[in-house]
Amino acid sequence: MADPALYALPPGVDFPAELVAGLLGRMRGQPPEALARVTLILNTQRMRRRVTDCLLAQGARLLPRLLLLPDAASLGPAPLPPAVPPLRRRLELTVLLDKLLQTGTTDFPRSALYDLADSLAALMEEMEGEGVPPERIAALDVADHSAHWARTQAFLGIVAQTMDRDEDGEGRLRQAVLSLAAHWQAKPPADPVILAGSTGSRGTTALLMQAVARLPQGAVVLPGYDFDQPAAVWDRLDDALTAEDHPQFRFRALMDLLDCGPDAIRPWTAAAGPSPDRNRLISLSLRPAPITDQWLAEGPSLPLLLPATQDLTLIEAPGERAEAFAIALILRKAAEDGTRAALISPDRNLTRRVTAALDRWGIRPDDSAGRPLPLSAPGRFLRQVAGLIGERLTSDRLLSLLKHPLAFSGPGRGAHLILTRELELHLRRHGPAFPTAESLTDWAGTSRIQGAQDWARVLGETLPPLATIGPLPLAAFVETHLATAERLARGFAAEGSGALWEKEAGQKAAEAVAELQAEAGVAGILTPGDYGRLFHGILQRHEVREAESVHPGIMIWGTIESRVQGAELVILGGLNEGAWPAQPPPDPWLNRAMRKAAGLLLPERRIGLSAHDYQQAVAAPRVVLSRATRGAEAETVPARWLNRLVNLMSGLPDRDGPEALEQMRQRGRHWLALAARFDQVDAVAPAPRPSPRPPVAARPKRLSLTEIGRLVRDPYAIYARHVLRLSPLDPLRPEADPRLRGVVLHEILETFIRRGGADRATLLAVADEILATRVAWPLARTVWRARIAKAADAFLRYSTNTGGAPVLLEEKGATPVAGLDFTLTGKPDRIDRLADGRLLLIDYKTGDPPSEKQQRTFDKQLLLAAAMAERGGFASLGPSEVARLAFIGLKAELKKVETDLKPGQVGAVWEEFVALIQAYAQASQGYTARRALMSESDVSDYDHLSRYGEWDMTQDPRAEDLT
């Protein structure tokens, strides 16, 4: 048997360009139509486009027949059988897996249903592509891991059931390739057939490469073949368990299939890489781990490393941001010089940081990866709508959806934005936490904005009903989901879907949704949560390439895209373990040994392909190797290939290895220093502790009892609220927080007392009534009612034995300060008139009541309320002497702090209060930030405004006169 026609090109050459050069060289002297009879089979669509461009660059000519690997099956005698759509198979598997999960024989969560189906479908595709029948897996010896096998056996029973019924794309392609190989063996094609660009990592592809290589006029052209690797190393790449992570392992596996050795592989052209000496260094550094002792034997024979690495730069950045900015500076310099440059990295976080850094100079790189469809505008909008199905509508989710650029994207978008802003302010101030159709209609009825009622009607008819949806067939979910999304997108328009399906992202989303609609009938009954996860998983399978103006010479490539491109300057970014190479994905079905025994691909295959990508990319004319020594949370580990290169060079002093390595690092430090200098700013002194002194006329003339306590503890908060008129913004999503609990408790007790305050049953009935109205969270209602019930008896005993009767409940009062333009206001929780005509003031607390010491020093609200009462501040009572004060703490148990007032005590407190107000009526008195908070951990609403953190509580305040 003749040797197979195997050719290769070394790392670093422009593979598509040299492929075309070699082809045209072989066709030289033949008639023009001869090239048109050549069949050229390529591995990717990008490779086909690039080969086409290279052919056209050589002048007008007839082109060869360019096919992709799946298209090559059409060369066979019989048409391909129809394939099962991938989505249909996954949906069918969700039904079967759901039934299996319901049996209780597995411990996988239901939330992983679609992920399990996707993983199982991928295993089925791999088994069909590698020609592994279910019977082979069933026959594996699994005595050492029976518990794992018991679960796997149950799931793989589904695999056997499905594989017996139909074949997916991989299975049909394998059958077509086998049929084509048999046809070619009986009747070889008369014209040349060339397969180029593939490493044969997939079983079906390797079969096609084997068939082409044995044709009389066939040829296989391998990319990135290491001609410097000795035969002894090739001999050691025979065990997949130890060698599959080597960059050249796939070529050794192909040689075994073709029963040949390295000497059978010939150069396709005479082209060499930009730096053959560097290629030798890289080749030695990548030797398999068991034979790295060859470093000692072959290292001294390497060429001098200073010239070999003169175009290599090593960046070891202190952090991820520094790495990204250094790379951005290198790309910026390349753009200025007109150098074609590319960043190659599988780390999408790094590429996004670099893109953001380049944006400050107006450079938008050509990113080959595109954007995941779930992160596009239509993808986010559809996911937000899906997230509302079966969930109670909250104010934050509602506003997030309304602010999406695709919401009401039809006519009237401007009015929609105005209405959204006004609704947000209303919801922040007044709620409710869970908007309903009724609450939206009520708000619209009080709004003076034109179109508010129509707008609220659309929202009320569209969104709140989604919360009532339960388990449904998938087709019903899709119908409801799309109808809701399109209704929100068209807004005020009578028909259409607004801008939802427009532009590239909208069109891609429409394709994904159409595919789901077409296959939805095979799925079973899903819960709303199942549907949301399934829909996100389906979108995740698509990417969007949006048309935009990009820099023609600055690219960002993934490792796959880099195989078919060429650049003068290549930056290999994110060279850390876990990123490049990425960790193999977990396999819930088979471990490494079982995969090898079954003839399936090993997890190390991905690492080997990444290593091959690295070996090709690092052979470019100019290369930057980049990594961050620390990630977001911990120190990083350099990529194994970079680590090997550094260790090899460090151990070759006779070849100038340490010096060459230091110069690589020095070139990298240059860019890191530029990045650090670029971010340097002039030193800014920390802000002092503020104590602003506004004009006396601008100071508040009216404060409440509660605000007097704040004036004592945090005067700056009074300044910000009443002088600057800055109010804290209410949260977008209300919570059942202590503030609400206090408001609700006060309302319950006020209502209970007004209704006579008779017995426990009445108190709990009032509590149920008000909790149902004011508290939208069932758990909070339950917990708070339980606390009220626990403290009810103690409260009733106290309330009925105060020695008096309630005469004032939550009634506002005001007392002017004689001689000053100032009024004190307040609203006590409760005032009882005792039998002797004097008063008892009661204040309810949901937390711990203040101690007597705290009342004497800081918390004087109740004492000041007593002073107001004695001065006739409450019109319905008239001037009355106050006998006692009581703080009632209503937590799980009732806690009370009572104070019997001594003669003159109230008057003394009033005099202190007047002195305080007089002090703040002086222009020299400043409003000091955080003057006397109870604890340093206490938070003020205006800490950000006072720049707390730049100063601390030990610093003296700095007064500042304001005009």
PDB file of N, CA, C and O in Angstrom, residues 409-461:
ATOM      1  N   SER A 409     -41.164  50.477  22.337  1.00  0.00           N
ATOM      2  CA  SER A 409     -40.236  50.982  21.318  1.00  0.00           C
ATOM      3  C   SER A 409     -40.949  51.408  20.043  1.00  0.00           C
ATOM      4  O   SER A 409     -40.288  51.792  19.074  1.00  0.00           O
ATOM      5  N   GLY A 410     -42.280  51.333  20.056  1.00  0.00           N
ATOM      6  CA  GLY A 410     -43.037  51.854  18.927  1.00  0.00           C
ATOM      7  C   GLY A 410     -43.292  53.340  19.094  1.00  0.00           C
ATOM      8  O   GLY A 410     -42.547  54.045  19.789  1.00  0.00           O
ATOM      9  N   PRO A 411     -44.360  53.867  18.503  1.00  0.00           N
ATOM     10  CA  PRO A 411     -44.672  55.299  18.653  1.00  0.00           C
ATOM     11  C   PRO A 411     -44.933  55.651  20.119  1.00  0.00           C
ATOM     12  O   PRO A 411     -45.466  54.860  20.891  1.00  0.00           O
ATOM     13  N   GLY A 412     -44.560  56.853  20.505  1.00  0.00           N
ATOM     14  CA  GLY A 412     -44.824  57.321  21.866  1.00  0.00           C
ATOM     15  C   GLY A 412     -43.788  56.915  22.874  1.00  0.00           C
ATOM     16  O   GLY A 412     -44.063  56.886  24.076  1.00  0.00           O
ATOM     17  N   ARG A 413     -42.566  56.621  22.432  1.00  0.00           N
ATOM     18  CA  ARG A 413     -41.505  56.212  23.355  1.00  0.00           C
ATOM     19  C   ARG A 413     -41.184  57.321  24.367  1.00  0.00           C
ATOM     20  O   ARG A 413     -40.945  57.053  25.544  1.00  0.00           O
ATOM     21  N   GLY A 414     -41.220  58.571  23.924  1.00  0.00           N
ATOM     22  CA  GLY A 414     -40.916  59.684  24.828  1.00  0.00           C
ATOM     23  C   GLY A 414     -41.920  59.784  25.955  1.00  0.00           C
ATOM     24  O   GLY A 414     -41.557  59.968  27.130  1.00  0.00           O
ATOM     25  N   ALA A 415     -43.205  59.667  25.630  1.00  0.00           N
ATOM     26  CA  ALA A 415     -44.232  59.702  26.672  1.00  0.00           C
ATOM     27  C   ALA A 415     -44.072  58.535  27.631  1.00  0.00           C
ATOM     28  O   ALA A 415     -44.281  58.670  28.851  1.00  0.00           O
ATOM     29  N   HIS A 416     -43.691  57.394  27.096  1.00  0.00           N
ATOM     30  CA  HIS A 416     -43.467  56.214  27.953  1.00  0.00           C
ATOM     31  C   HIS A 416     -42.367  56.483  28.980  1.00  0.00           C
ATOM     32  O   HIS A 416     -42.504  56.113  30.160  1.00  0.00           O
ATOM     33  N   LEU A 417     -41.275  57.110  28.561  1.00  0.00           N
ATOM     34  CA  LEU A 417     -40.179  57.391  29.488  1.00  0.00           C
ATOM     35  C   LEU A 417     -40.616  58.372  30.578  1.00  0.00           C
ATOM     36  O   LEU A 417     -40.231  58.230  31.751  1.00  0.00           O
ATOM     37  N   ILE A 418     -41.410  59.370  30.208  1.00  0.00           N
ATOM     38  CA  ILE A 418     -41.903  60.327  31.210  1.00  0.00           C
ATOM     39  C   ILE A 418     -42.799  59.615  32.221  1.00  0.00           C
ATOM     40  O   ILE A 418     -42.677  59.810  33.439  1.00  0.00           O
ATOM     41  N   LEU A 419     -43.690  58.782  31.730  1.00  0.00           N
ATOM     42  CA  LEU A 419     -44.587  58.056  32.617  1.00  0.00           C
ATOM     43  C   LEU A 419     -43.819  57.083  33.507  1.00  0.00           C
ATOM     44  O   LEU A 419     -44.142  56.917  34.694  1.00  0.00           O
ATOM     45  N   THR A 420     -42.796  56.452  32.958  1.00  0.00           N
ATOM     46  CA  THR A 420     -41.979  55.535  33.762  1.00  0.00           C
ATOM     47  C   THR A 420     -41.290  56.278  34.894  1.00  0.00           C
ATOM     48  O   THR A 420     -41.235  55.792  36.032  1.00  0.00           O
ATOM     49  N   ARG A 421     -40.763  57.450  34.603  1.00  0.00           N
ATOM     50  CA  ARG A 421     -40.102  58.241  35.643  1.00  0.00           C
ATOM     51  C   ARG A 421     -41.080  58.624  36.747  1.00  0.00           C
ATOM     52  O   ARG A 421     -40.773  58.499  37.939  1.00  0.00           O
ATOM     53  N   GLU A 422     -42.259  59.063  36.372  1.00  0.00           N
ATOM     54  CA  GLU A 422     -43.244  59.467  37.373  1.00  0.00           C
ATOM     55  C   GLU A 422     -43.737  58.267  38.187  1.00  0.00           C
ATOM     56  O   GLU A 422     -43.945  58.375  39.397  1.00  0.00           O
ATOM     57  N   LEU A 423     -43.915  57.140  37.529  1.00  0.00           N
ATOM     58  CA  LEU A 423     -44.334  55.941  38.261  1.00  0.00           C
ATOM     59  C   LEU A 423     -43.254  55.505  39.241  1.00  0.00           C
ATOM     60  O   LEU A 423     -43.554  55.082  40.373  1.00  0.00           O
ATOM     61  N   GLU A 424     -41.998  55.623  38.835  1.00  0.00           N
ATOM     62  CA  GLU A 424     -40.907  55.244  39.749  1.00  0.00           C
ATOM     63  C   GLU A 424     -40.929  56.099  41.010  1.00  0.00           C
ATOM     64  O   GLU A 424     -40.812  55.598  42.129  1.00  0.00           O
ATOM     65  N   LEU A 425     -41.095  57.404  40.851  1.00  0.00           N
ATOM     66  CA  LEU A 425     -41.139  58.283  42.021  1.00  0.00           C
ATOM     67  C   LEU A 425     -42.318  57.918  42.919  1.00  0.00           C
ATOM     68  O   LEU A 425     -42.194  57.911  44.157  1.00  0.00           O
ATOM     69  N   HIS A 426     -43.454  57.612  42.300  1.00  0.00           N
ATOM     70  CA  HIS A 426     -44.623  57.236  43.091  1.00  0.00           C
ATOM     71  C   HIS A 426     -44.379  55.925  43.841  1.00  0.00           C
ATOM     72  O   HIS A 426     -44.713  55.812  45.036  1.00  0.00           O
ATOM     73  N   LEU A 427     -43.817  54.945  43.163  1.00  0.00           N
ATOM     74  CA  LEU A 427     -43.579  53.658  43.813  1.00  0.00           C
ATOM     75  C   LEU A 427     -42.541  53.769  44.925  1.00  0.00           C
ATOM     76  O   LEU A 427     -42.655  53.104  45.960  1.00  0.00           O
ATOM     77  N   ARG A 428     -41.529  54.599  44.723  1.00  0.00           N
ATOM     78  CA  ARG A 428     -40.531  54.789  45.778  1.00  0.00           C
ATOM     79  C   ARG A 428     -41.168  55.443  47.015  1.00  0.00           C
ATOM     80  O   ARG A 428     -40.840  55.070  48.146  1.00  0.00           O
ATOM     81  N   ARG A 429     -42.040  56.391  46.795  1.00  0.00           N
ATOM     82  CA  ARG A 429     -42.604  57.143  47.923  1.00  0.00           C
ATOM     83  C   ARG A 429     -43.778  56.427  48.582  1.00  0.00           C
ATOM     84  O   ARG A 429     -43.924  56.434  49.803  1.00  0.00           O
ATOM     85  N   HIS A 430     -44.617  55.816  47.751  1.00  0.00           N
ATOM     86  CA  HIS A 430     -45.880  55.326  48.281  1.00  0.00           C
ATOM     87  C   HIS A 430     -46.110  53.838  48.057  1.00  0.00           C
ATOM     88  O   HIS A 430     -47.075  53.293  48.598  1.00  0.00           O
ATOM     89  N   GLY A 431     -45.277  53.185  47.237  1.00  0.00           N
ATOM     90  CA  GLY A 431     -45.525  51.784  46.962  1.00  0.00           C
ATOM     91  C   GLY A 431     -46.650  51.619  45.946  1.00  0.00           C
ATOM     92  O   GLY A 431     -46.991  52.556  45.219  1.00  0.00           O
ATOM     93  N   PRO A 432     -47.248  50.429  45.884  1.00  0.00           N
ATOM     94  CA  PRO A 432     -47.004  49.260  46.722  1.00  0.00           C
ATOM     95  C   PRO A 432     -45.769  48.477  46.290  1.00  0.00           C
ATOM     96  O   PRO A 432     -45.230  48.695  45.193  1.00  0.00           O
ATOM     97  N   ALA A 433     -45.357  47.565  47.170  1.00  0.00           N
ATOM     98  CA  ALA A 433     -44.190  46.741  46.834  1.00  0.00           C
ATOM     99  C   ALA A 433     -44.483  45.807  45.675  1.00  0.00           C
ATOM    100  O   ALA A 433     -43.583  45.467  44.913  1.00  0.00           O
ATOM    101  N   PHE A 434     -45.754  45.389  45.561  1.00  0.00           N
ATOM    102  CA  PHE A 434     -46.153  44.474  44.491  1.00  0.00           C
ATOM    103  C   PHE A 434     -47.264  45.142  43.678  1.00  0.00           C
ATOM    104  O   PHE A 434     -48.452  45.036  44.018  1.00  0.00           O
ATOM    105  N   PRO A 435     -46.910  45.861  42.616  1.00  0.00           N
ATOM    106  CA  PRO A 435     -47.935  46.564  41.824  1.00  0.00           C
ATOM    107  C   PRO A 435     -48.946  45.595  41.220  1.00  0.00           C
ATOM    108  O   PRO A 435     -48.612  44.484  40.815  1.00  0.00           O
ATOM    109  N   THR A 436     -50.169  46.039  41.153  1.00  0.00           N
ATOM    110  CA  THR A 436     -51.260  45.274  40.536  1.00  0.00           C
ATOM    111  C   THR A 436     -51.931  46.137  39.478  1.00  0.00           C
ATOM    112  O   THR A 436     -51.650  47.340  39.358  1.00  0.00           O
ATOM    113  N   ALA A 437     -52.819  45.529  38.733  1.00  0.00           N
ATOM    114  CA  ALA A 437     -53.565  46.291  37.732  1.00  0.00           C
ATOM    115  C   ALA A 437     -54.359  47.409  38.403  1.00  0.00           C
ATOM    116  O   ALA A 437     -54.441  48.530  37.879  1.00  0.00           O
ATOM    117  N   GLU A 438     -54.924  47.131  39.573  1.00  0.00           N
ATOM    118  CA  GLU A 438     -55.707  48.137  40.281  1.00  0.00           C
ATOM    119  C   GLU A 438     -54.837  49.290  40.762  1.00  0.00           C
ATOM    120  O   GLU A 438     -55.217  50.470  40.637  1.00  0.00           O
ATOM    121  N   SER A 439     -53.678  48.983  41.330  1.00  0.00           N
ATOM    122  CA  SER A 439     -52.820  50.062  41.824  1.00  0.00           C
ATOM    123  C   SER A 439     -52.290  50.925  40.687  1.00  0.00           C
ATOM    124  O   SER A 439     -52.157  52.154  40.824  1.00  0.00           O
ATOM    125  N   LEU A 440     -52.003  50.314  39.545  1.00  0.00           N
ATOM    126  CA  LEU A 440     -51.552  51.093  38.390  1.00  0.00           C
ATOM    127  C   LEU A 440     -52.676  51.989  37.873  1.00  0.00           C
ATOM    128  O   LEU A 440     -52.441  53.157  37.512  1.00  0.00           O
ATOM    129  N   THR A 441     -53.884  51.452  37.849  1.00  0.00           N
ATOM    130  CA  THR A 441     -55.021  52.265  37.404  1.00  0.00           C
ATOM    131  C   THR A 441     -55.280  53.423  38.355  1.00  0.00           C
ATOM    132  O   THR A 441     -55.555  54.554  37.930  1.00  0.00           O
ATOM    133  N   ASP A 442     -55.185  53.155  39.661  1.00  0.00           N
ATOM    134  CA  ASP A 442     -55.393  54.220  40.647  1.00  0.00           C
ATOM    135  C   ASP A 442     -54.350  55.317  40.493  1.00  0.00           C
ATOM    136  O   ASP A 442     -54.671  56.518  40.572  1.00  0.00           O
ATOM    137  N   TRP A 443     -53.113  54.919  40.284  1.00  0.00           N
ATOM    138  CA  TRP A 443     -52.064  55.935  40.092  1.00  0.00           C
ATOM    139  C   TRP A 443     -52.339  56.762  38.843  1.00  0.00           C
ATOM    140  O   TRP A 443     -52.221  57.996  38.848  1.00  0.00           O
ATOM    141  N   ALA A 444     -52.696  56.086  37.758  1.00  0.00           N
ATOM    142  CA  ALA A 444     -52.964  56.804  36.501  1.00  0.00           C
ATOM    143  C   ALA A 444     -54.123  57.774  36.666  1.00  0.00           C
ATOM    144  O   ALA A 444     -54.135  58.859  36.058  1.00  0.00           O
ATOM    145  N   GLY A 445     -55.109  57.403  37.509  1.00  0.00           N
ATOM    146  CA  GLY A 445     -56.248  58.283  37.707  1.00  0.00           C
ATOM    147  C   GLY A 445     -55.885  59.579  38.402  1.00  0.00           C
ATOM    148  O   GLY A 445     -56.549  60.614  38.206  1.00  0.00           O
ATOM    149  N   THR A 446     -54.834  59.558  39.218  1.00  0.00           N
ATOM    150  CA  THR A 446     -54.394  60.774  39.905  1.00  0.00           C
ATOM    151  C   THR A 446     -53.307  61.511  39.143  1.00  0.00           C
ATOM    152  O   THR A 446     -52.938  62.624  39.526  1.00  0.00           O
ATOM    153  N   SER A 447     -52.784  60.892  38.088  1.00  0.00           N
ATOM    154  CA  SER A 447     -51.711  61.524  37.321  1.00  0.00           C
ATOM    155  C   SER A 447     -52.282  62.569  36.363  1.00  0.00           C
ATOM    156  O   SER A 447     -53.379  62.403  35.810  1.00  0.00           O
ATOM    157  N   ARG A 448     -51.548  63.619  36.180  1.00  0.00           N
ATOM    158  CA  ARG A 448     -51.969  64.671  35.264  1.00  0.00           C
ATOM    159  C   ARG A 448     -51.292  64.560  33.894  1.00  0.00           C
ATOM    160  O   ARG A 448     -51.432  65.454  33.069  1.00  0.00           O
ATOM    161  N   ILE A 449     -50.558  63.486  33.690  1.00  0.00           N
ATOM    162  CA  ILE A 449     -49.819  63.313  32.443  1.00  0.00           C
ATOM    163  C   ILE A 449     -50.729  62.704  31.389  1.00  0.00           C
ATOM    164  O   ILE A 449     -51.442  61.722  31.652  1.00  0.00           O
ATOM    165  N   GLN A 450     -50.702  63.266  30.209  1.00  0.00           N
ATOM    166  CA  GLN A 450     -51.548  62.782  29.128  1.00  0.00           C
ATOM    167  C   GLN A 450     -51.146  61.358  28.743  1.00  0.00           C
ATOM    168  O   GLN A 450     -49.966  61.043  28.592  1.00  0.00           O
ATOM    169  N   GLY A 451     -52.128  60.499  28.580  1.00  0.00           N
ATOM    170  CA  GLY A 451     -51.884  59.118  28.176  1.00  0.00           C
ATOM    171  C   GLY A 451     -51.609  58.173  29.317  1.00  0.00           C
ATOM    172  O   GLY A 451     -51.366  56.977  29.084  1.00  0.00           O
ATOM    173  N   ALA A 452     -51.629  58.655  30.568  1.00  0.00           N
ATOM    174  CA  ALA A 452     -51.286  57.805  31.707  1.00  0.00           C
ATOM    175  C   ALA A 452     -52.267  56.642  31.843  1.00  0.00           C
ATOM    176  O   ALA A 452     -51.863  55.512  32.149  1.00  0.00           O
ATOM    177  N   GLN A 453     -53.557  56.889  31.611  1.00  0.00           N
ATOM    178  CA  GLN A 453     -54.530  55.829  31.807  1.00  0.00           C
ATOM    179  C   GLN A 453     -54.391  54.736  30.746  1.00  0.00           C
ATOM    180  O   GLN A 453     -54.486  53.545  31.055  1.00  0.00           O
ATOM    181  N   ASP A 454     -54.146  55.120  29.494  1.00  0.00           N
ATOM    182  CA  ASP A 454     -53.926  54.114  28.446  1.00  0.00           C
ATOM    183  C   ASP A 454     -52.673  53.308  28.737  1.00  0.00           C
ATOM    184  O   ASP A 454     -52.636  52.085  28.550  1.00  0.00           O
ATOM    185  N   TRP A 455     -51.652  54.000  29.186  1.00  0.00           N
ATOM    186  CA  TRP A 455     -50.376  53.342  29.506  1.00  0.00           C
ATOM    187  C   TRP A 455     -50.563  52.348  30.650  1.00  0.00           C
ATOM    188  O   TRP A 455     -50.102  51.198  30.574  1.00  0.00           O
ATOM    189  N   ALA A 456     -51.232  52.773  31.716  1.00  0.00           N
ATOM    190  CA  ALA A 456     -51.468  51.887  32.855  1.00  0.00           C
ATOM    191  C   ALA A 456     -52.346  50.706  32.470  1.00  0.00           C
ATOM    192  O   ALA A 456     -52.184  49.592  32.982  1.00  0.00           O
ATOM    193  N   ARG A 457     -53.294  50.937  31.550  1.00  0.00           N
ATOM    194  CA  ARG A 457     -54.151  49.839  31.111  1.00  0.00           C
ATOM    195  C   ARG A 457     -53.340  48.761  30.399  1.00  0.00           C
ATOM    196  O   ARG A 457     -53.540  47.558  30.629  1.00  0.00           O
ATOM    197  N   VAL A 458     -52.410  49.184  29.538  1.00  0.00           N
ATOM    198  CA  VAL A 458     -51.562  48.214  28.839  1.00  0.00           C
ATOM    199  C   VAL A 458     -50.757  47.392  29.845  1.00  0.00           C
ATOM    200  O   VAL A 458     -50.687  46.162  29.754  1.00  0.00           O
ATOM    201  N   LEU A 459     -50.156  48.080  30.813  1.00  0.00           N
ATOM    202  CA  LEU A 459     -49.354  47.364  31.806  1.00  0.00           C
ATOM    203  C   LEU A 459     -50.221  46.446  32.652  1.00  0.00           C
ATOM    204  O   LEU A 459     -49.845  45.302  32.934  1.00  0.00           O
ATOM    205  N   GLY A 460     -51.374  46.947  33.087  1.00  0.00           N
ATOM    206  CA  GLY A 460     -52.226  46.147  33.946  1.00  0.00           C
ATOM    207  C   GLY A 460     -52.787  44.915  33.263  1.00  0.00           C
ATOM    208  O   GLY A 460     -52.956  43.865  33.884  1.00  0.00           O
ATOM    209  N   GLU A 461     -53.069  45.017  31.969  1.00  0.00           N
ATOM    210  CA  GLU A 461     -53.591  43.876  31.231  1.00  0.00           C
ATOM    211  C   GLU A 461     -52.500  42.871  30.870  1.00  0.00           C
ATOM    212  O   GLU A 461     -52.798  41.697  30.631  1.00  0.00           O
TER     213      GLU A 461
END
